[in-house]
PDB file of N, CA, C and O in Angstrom:
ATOM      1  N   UNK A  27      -1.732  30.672  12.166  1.00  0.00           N
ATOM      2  CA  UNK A  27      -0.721  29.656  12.426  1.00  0.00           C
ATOM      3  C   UNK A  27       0.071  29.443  11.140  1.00  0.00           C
ATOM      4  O   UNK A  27      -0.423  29.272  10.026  1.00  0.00           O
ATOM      5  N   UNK A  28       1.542  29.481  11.487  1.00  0.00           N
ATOM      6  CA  UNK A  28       1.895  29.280  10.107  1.00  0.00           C
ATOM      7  C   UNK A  28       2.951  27.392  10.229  1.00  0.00           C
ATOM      8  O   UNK A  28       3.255  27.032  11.366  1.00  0.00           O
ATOM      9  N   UNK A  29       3.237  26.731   9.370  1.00  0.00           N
ATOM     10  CA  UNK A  29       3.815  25.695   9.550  1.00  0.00           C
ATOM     11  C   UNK A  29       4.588  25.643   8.524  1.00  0.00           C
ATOM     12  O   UNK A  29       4.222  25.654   7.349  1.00  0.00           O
ATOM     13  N   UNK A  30       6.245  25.555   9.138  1.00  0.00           N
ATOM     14  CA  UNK A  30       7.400  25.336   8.419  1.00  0.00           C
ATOM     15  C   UNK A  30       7.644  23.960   8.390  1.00  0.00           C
ATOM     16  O   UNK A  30       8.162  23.540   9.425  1.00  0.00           O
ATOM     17  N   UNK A  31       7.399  23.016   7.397  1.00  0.00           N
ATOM     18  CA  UNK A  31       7.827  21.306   6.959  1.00  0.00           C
ATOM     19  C   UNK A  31       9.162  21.140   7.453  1.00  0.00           C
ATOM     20  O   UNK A  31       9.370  20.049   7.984  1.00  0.00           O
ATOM     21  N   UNK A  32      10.360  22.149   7.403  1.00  0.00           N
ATOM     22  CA  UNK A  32      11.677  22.084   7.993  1.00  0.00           C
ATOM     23  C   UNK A  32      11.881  22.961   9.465  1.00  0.00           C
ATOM     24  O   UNK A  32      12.954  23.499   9.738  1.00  0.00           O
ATOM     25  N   UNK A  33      11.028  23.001  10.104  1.00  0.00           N
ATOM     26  CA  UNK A  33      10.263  23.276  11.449  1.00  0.00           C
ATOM     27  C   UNK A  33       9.827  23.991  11.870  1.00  0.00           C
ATOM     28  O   UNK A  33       9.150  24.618  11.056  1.00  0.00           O
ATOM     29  N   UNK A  34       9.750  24.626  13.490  1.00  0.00           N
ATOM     30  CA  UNK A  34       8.701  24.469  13.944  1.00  0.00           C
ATOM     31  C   UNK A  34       7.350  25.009  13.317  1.00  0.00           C
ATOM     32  O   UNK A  34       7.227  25.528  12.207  1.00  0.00           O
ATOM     33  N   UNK A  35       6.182  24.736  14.434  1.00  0.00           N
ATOM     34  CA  UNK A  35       5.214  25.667  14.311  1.00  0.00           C
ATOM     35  C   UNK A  35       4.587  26.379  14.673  1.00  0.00           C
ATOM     36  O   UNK A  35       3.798  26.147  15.589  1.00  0.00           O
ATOM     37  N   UNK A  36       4.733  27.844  13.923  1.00  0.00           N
ATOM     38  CA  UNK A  36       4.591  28.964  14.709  1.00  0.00           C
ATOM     39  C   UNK A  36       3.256  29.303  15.174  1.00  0.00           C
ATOM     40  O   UNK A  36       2.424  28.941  14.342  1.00  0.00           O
ATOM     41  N   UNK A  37       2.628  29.984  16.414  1.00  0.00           N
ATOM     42  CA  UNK A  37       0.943  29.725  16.971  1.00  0.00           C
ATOM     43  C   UNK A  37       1.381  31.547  17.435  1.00  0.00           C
ATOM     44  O   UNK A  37       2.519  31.990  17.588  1.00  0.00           O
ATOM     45  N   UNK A  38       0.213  32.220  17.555  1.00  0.00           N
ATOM     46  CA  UNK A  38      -0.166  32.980  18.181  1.00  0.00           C
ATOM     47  C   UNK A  38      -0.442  32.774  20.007  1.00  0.00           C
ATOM     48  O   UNK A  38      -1.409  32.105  20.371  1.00  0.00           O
ATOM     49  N   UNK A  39       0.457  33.385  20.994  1.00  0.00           N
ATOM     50  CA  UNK A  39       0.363  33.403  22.344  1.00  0.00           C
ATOM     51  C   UNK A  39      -1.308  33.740  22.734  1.00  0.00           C
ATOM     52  O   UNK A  39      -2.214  33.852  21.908  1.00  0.00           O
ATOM     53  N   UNK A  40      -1.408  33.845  23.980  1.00  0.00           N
ATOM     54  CA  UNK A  40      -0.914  33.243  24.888  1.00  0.00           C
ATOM     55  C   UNK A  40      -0.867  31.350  24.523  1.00  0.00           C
ATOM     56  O   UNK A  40      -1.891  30.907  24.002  1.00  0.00           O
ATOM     57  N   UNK A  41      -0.034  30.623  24.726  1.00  0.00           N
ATOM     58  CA  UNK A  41      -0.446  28.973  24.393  1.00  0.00           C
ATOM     59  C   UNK A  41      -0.484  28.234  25.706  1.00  0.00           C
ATOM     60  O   UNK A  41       0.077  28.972  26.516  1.00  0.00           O
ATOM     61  N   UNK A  42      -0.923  27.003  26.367  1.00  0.00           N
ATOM     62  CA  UNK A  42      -0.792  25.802  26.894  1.00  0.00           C
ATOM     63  C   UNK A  42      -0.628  25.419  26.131  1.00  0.00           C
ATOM     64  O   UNK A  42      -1.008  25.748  25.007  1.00  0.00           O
ATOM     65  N   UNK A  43       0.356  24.105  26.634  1.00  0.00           N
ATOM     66  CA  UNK A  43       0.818  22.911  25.558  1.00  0.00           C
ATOM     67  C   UNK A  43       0.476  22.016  26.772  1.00  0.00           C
ATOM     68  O   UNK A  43       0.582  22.670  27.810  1.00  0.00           O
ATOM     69  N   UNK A  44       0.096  20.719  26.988  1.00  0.00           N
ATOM     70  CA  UNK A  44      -0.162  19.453  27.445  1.00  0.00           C
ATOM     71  C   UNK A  44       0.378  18.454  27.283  1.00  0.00           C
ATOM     72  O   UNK A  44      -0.358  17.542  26.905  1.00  0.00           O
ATOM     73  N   UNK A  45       1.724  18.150  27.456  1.00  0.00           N
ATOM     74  CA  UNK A  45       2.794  17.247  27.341  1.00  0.00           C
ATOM     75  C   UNK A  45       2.449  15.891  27.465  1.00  0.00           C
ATOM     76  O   UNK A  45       1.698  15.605  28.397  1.00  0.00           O
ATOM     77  N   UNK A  46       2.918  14.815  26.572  1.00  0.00           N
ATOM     78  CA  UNK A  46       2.464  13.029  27.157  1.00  0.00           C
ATOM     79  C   UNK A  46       2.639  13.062  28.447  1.00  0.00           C
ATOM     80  O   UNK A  46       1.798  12.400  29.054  1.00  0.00           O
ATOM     81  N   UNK A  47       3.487  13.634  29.149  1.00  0.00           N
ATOM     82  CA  UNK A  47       3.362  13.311  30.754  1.00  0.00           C
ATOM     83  C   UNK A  47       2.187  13.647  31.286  1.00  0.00           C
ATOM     84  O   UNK A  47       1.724  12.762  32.006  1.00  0.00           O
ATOM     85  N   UNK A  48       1.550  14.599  31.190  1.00  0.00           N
ATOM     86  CA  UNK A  48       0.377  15.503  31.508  1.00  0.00           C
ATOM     87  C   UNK A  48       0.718  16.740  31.978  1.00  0.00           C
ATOM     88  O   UNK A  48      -0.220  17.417  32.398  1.00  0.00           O
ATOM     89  N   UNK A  49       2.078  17.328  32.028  1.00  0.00           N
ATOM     90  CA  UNK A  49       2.767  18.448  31.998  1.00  0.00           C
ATOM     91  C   UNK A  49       2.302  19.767  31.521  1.00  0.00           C
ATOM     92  O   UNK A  49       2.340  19.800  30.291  1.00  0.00           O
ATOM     93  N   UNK A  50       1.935  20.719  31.979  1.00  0.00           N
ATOM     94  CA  UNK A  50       1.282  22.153  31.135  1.00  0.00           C
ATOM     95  C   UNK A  50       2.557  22.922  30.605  1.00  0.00           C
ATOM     96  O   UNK A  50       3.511  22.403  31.185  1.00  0.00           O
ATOM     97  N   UNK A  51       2.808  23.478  30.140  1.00  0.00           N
ATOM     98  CA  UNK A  51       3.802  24.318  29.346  1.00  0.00           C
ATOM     99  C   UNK A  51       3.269  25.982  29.088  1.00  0.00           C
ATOM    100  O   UNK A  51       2.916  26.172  27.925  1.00  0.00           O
ATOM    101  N   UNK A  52       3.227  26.468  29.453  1.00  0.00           N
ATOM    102  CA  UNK A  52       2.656  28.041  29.148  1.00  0.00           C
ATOM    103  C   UNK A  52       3.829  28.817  28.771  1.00  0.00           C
ATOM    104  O   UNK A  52       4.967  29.059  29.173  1.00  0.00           O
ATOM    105  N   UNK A  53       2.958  29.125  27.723  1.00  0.00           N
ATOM    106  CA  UNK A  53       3.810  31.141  26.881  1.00  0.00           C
ATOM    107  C   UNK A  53       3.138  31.985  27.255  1.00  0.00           C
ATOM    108  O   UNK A  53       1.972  31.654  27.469  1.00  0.00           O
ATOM    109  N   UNK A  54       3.429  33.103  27.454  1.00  0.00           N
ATOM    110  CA  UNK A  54       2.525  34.430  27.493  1.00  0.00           C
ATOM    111  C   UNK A  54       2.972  35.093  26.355  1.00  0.00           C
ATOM    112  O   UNK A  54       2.284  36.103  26.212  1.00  0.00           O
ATOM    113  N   UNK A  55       4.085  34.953  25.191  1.00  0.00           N
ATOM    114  CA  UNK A  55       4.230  35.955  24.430  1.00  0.00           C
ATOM    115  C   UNK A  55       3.243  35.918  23.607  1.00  0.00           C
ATOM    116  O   UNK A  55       2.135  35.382  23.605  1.00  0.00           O
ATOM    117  N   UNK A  56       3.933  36.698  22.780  1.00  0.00           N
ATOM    118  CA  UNK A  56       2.970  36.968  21.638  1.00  0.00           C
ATOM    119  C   UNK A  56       2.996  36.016  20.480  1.00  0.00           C
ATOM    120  O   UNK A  56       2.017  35.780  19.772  1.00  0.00           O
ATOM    121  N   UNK A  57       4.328  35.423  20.322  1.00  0.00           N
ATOM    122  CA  UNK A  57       4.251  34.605  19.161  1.00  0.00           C
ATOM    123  C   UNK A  57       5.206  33.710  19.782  1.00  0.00           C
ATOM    124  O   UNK A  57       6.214  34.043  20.406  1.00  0.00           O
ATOM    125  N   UNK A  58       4.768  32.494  19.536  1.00  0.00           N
ATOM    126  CA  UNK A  58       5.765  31.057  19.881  1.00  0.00           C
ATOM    127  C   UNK A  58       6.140  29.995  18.833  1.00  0.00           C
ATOM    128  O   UNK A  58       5.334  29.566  18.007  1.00  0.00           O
ATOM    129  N   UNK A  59       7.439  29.597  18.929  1.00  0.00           N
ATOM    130  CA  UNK A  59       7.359  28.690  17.835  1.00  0.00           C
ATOM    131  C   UNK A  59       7.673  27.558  19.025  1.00  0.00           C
ATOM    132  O   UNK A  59       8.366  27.572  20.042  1.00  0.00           O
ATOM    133  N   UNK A  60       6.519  26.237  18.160  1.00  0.00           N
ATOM    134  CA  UNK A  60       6.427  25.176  18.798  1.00  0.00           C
ATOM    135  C   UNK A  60       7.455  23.797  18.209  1.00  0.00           C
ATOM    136  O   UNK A  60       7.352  23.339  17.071  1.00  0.00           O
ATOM    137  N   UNK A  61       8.206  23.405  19.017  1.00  0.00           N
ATOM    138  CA  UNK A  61       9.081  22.107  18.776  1.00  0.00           C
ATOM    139  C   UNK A  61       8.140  20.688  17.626  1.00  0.00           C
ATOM    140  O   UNK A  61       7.400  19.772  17.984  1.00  0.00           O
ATOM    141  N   UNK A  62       8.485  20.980  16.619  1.00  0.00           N
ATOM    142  CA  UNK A  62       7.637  19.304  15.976  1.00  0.00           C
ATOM    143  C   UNK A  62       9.147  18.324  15.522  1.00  0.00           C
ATOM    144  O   UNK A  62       9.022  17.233  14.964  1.00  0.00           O
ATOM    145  N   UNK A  63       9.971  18.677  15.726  1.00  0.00           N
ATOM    146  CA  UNK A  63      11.353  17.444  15.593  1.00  0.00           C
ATOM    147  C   UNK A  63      11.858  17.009  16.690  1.00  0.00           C
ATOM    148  O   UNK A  63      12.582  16.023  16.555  1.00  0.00           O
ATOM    149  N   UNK A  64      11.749  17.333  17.534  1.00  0.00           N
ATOM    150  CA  UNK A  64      11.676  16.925  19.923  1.00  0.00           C
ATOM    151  C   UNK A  64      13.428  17.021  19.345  1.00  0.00           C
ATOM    152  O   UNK A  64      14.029  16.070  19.844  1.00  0.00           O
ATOM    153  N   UNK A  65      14.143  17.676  18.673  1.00  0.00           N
ATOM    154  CA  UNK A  65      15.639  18.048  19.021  1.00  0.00           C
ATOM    155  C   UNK A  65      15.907  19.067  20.017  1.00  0.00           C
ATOM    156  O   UNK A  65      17.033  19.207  20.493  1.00  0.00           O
ATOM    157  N   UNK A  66      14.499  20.087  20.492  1.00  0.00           N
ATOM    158  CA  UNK A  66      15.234  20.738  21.087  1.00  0.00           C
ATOM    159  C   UNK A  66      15.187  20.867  22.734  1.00  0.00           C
ATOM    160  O   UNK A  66      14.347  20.526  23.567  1.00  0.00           O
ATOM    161  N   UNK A  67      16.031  21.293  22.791  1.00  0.00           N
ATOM    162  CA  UNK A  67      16.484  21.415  24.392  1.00  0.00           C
ATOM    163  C   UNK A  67      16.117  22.159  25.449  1.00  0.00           C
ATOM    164  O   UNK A  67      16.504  22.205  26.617  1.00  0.00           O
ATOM    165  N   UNK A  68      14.915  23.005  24.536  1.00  0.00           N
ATOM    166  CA  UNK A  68      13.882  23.551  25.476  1.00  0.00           C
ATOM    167  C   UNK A  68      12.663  23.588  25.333  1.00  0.00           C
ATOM    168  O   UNK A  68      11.882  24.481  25.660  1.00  0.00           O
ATOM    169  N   UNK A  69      12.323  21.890  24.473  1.00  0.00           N
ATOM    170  CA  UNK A  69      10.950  21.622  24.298  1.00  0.00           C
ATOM    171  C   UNK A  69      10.009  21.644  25.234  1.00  0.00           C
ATOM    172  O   UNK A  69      10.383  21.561  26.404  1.00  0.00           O
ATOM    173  N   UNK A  70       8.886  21.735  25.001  1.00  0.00           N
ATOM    174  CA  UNK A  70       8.281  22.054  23.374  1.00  0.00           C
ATOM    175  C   UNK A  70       8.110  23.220  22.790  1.00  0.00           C
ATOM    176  O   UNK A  70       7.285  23.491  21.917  1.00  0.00           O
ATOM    177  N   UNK A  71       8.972  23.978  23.324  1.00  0.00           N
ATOM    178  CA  UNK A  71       9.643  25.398  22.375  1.00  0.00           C
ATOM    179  C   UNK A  71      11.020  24.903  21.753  1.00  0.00           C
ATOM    180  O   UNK A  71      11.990  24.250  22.137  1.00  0.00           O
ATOM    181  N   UNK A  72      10.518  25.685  20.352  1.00  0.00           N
ATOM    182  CA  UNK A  72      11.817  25.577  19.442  1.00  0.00           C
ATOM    183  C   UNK A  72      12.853  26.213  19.594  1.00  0.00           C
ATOM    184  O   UNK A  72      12.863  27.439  19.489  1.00  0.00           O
ATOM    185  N   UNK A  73      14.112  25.382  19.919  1.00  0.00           N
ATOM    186  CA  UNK A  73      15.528  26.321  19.602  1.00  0.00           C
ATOM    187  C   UNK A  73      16.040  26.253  18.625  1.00  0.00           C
ATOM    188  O   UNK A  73      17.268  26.339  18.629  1.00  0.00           O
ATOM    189  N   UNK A  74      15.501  26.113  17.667  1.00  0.00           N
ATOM    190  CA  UNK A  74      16.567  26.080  16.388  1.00  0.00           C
ATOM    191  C   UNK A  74      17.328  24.314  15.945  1.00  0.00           C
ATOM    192  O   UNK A  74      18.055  24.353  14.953  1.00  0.00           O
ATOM    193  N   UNK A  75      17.221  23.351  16.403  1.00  0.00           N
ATOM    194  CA  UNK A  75      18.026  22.587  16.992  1.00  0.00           C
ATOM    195  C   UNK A  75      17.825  22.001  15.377  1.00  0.00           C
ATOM    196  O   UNK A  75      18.726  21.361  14.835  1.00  0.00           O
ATOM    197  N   UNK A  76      16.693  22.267  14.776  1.00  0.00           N
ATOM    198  CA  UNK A  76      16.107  21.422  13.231  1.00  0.00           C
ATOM    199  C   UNK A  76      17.568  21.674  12.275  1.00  0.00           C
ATOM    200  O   UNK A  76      18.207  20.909  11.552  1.00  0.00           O
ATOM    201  N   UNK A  77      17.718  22.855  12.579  1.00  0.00           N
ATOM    202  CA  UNK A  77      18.900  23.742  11.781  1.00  0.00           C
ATOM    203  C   UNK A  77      19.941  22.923  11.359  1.00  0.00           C
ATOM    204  O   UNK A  77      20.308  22.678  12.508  1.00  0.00           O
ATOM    205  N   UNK A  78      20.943  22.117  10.484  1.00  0.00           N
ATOM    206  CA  UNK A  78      22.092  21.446  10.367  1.00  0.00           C
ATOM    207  C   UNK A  78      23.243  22.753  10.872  1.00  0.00           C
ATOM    208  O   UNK A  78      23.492  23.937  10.644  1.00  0.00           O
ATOM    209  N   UNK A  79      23.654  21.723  11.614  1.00  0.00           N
ATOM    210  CA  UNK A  79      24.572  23.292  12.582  1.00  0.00           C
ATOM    211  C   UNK A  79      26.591  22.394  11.968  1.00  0.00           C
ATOM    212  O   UNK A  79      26.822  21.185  11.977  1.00  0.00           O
ATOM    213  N   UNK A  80      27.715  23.621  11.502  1.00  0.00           N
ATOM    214  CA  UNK A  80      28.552  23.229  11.257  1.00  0.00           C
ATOM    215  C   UNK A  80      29.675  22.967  12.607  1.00  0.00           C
ATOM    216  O   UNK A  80      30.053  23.854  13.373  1.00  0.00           O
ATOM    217  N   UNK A  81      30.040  21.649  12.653  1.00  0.00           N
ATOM    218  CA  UNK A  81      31.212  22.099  13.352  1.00  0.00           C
ATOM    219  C   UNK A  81      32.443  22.416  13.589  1.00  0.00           C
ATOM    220  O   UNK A  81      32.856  22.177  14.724  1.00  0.00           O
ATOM    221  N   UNK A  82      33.190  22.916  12.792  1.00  0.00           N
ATOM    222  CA  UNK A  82      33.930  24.152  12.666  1.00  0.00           C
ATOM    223  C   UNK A  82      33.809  25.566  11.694  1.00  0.00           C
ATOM    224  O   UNK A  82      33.075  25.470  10.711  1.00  0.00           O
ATOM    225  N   UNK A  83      34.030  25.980  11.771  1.00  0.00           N
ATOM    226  CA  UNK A  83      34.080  27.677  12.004  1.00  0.00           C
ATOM    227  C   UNK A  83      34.899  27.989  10.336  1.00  0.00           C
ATOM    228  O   UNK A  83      34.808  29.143   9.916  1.00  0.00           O
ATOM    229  N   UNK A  84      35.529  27.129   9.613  1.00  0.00           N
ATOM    230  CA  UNK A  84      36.198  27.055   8.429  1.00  0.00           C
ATOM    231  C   UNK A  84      35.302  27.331   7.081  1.00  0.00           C
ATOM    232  O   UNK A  84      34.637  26.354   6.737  1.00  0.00           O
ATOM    233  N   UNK A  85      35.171  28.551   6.229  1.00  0.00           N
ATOM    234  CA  UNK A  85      34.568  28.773   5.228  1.00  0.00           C
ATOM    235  C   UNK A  85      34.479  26.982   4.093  1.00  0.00           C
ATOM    236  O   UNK A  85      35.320  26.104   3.899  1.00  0.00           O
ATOM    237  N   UNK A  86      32.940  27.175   3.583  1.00  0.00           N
ATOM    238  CA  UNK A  86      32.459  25.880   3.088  1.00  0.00           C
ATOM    239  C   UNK A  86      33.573  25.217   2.161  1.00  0.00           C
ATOM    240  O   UNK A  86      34.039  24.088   2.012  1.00  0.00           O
ATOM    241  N   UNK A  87      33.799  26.691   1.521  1.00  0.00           N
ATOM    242  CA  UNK A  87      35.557  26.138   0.273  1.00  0.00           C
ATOM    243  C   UNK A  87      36.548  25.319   1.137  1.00  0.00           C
ATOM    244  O   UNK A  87      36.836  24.172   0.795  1.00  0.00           O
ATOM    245  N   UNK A  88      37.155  25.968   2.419  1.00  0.00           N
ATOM    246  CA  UNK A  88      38.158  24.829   2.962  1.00  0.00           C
ATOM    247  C   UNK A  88      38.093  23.684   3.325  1.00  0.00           C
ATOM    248  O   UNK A  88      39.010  22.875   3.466  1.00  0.00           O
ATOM    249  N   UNK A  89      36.733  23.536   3.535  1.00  0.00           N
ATOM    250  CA  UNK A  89      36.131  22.204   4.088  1.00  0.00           C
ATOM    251  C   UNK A  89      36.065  21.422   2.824  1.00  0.00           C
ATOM    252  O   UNK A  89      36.603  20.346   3.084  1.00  0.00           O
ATOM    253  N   UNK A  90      35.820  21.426   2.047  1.00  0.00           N
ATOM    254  CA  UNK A  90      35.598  20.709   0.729  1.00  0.00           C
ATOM    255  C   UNK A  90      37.239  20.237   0.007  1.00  0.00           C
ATOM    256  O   UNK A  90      37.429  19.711  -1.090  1.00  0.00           O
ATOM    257  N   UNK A  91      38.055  20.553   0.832  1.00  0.00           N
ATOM    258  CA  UNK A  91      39.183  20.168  -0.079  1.00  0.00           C
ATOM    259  C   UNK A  91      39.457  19.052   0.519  1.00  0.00           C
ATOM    260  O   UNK A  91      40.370  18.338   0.105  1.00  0.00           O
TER     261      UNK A  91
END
């Protein structure tokens, strides 16, 4: 298992996960990364969502002026 502090955490498949609802969640892959910031949108698998995402498309120099 490895654990990224700036997210998720990654487990060896197959996993159940057991949701507060009482919800099961199953992977069959081989490697899963698990949601620990609930940003993402296909929890409790990680999409990336931890990521600071830009919104526009403008190199960091133009933005700064």
């Amino acid at each position: 298992m490895f654990v990224d502090p700036q997210g998720p955490v990654i487990v060896e498949g197959p996993v159940e996960i057991v949701l507060d609802d009482g919800t099961v969640a199953r992977s069959d892959r081989f490697s899963v990364a698990i949601c620990t910031c609930r940003r993402s949108r296909t929890y409790p698998w990680c999409d990336t969502s931890h990521r600071r995402r830009e919104r526009n498309g403008r190199p960091t120099e133009e933005r700064k002026r």
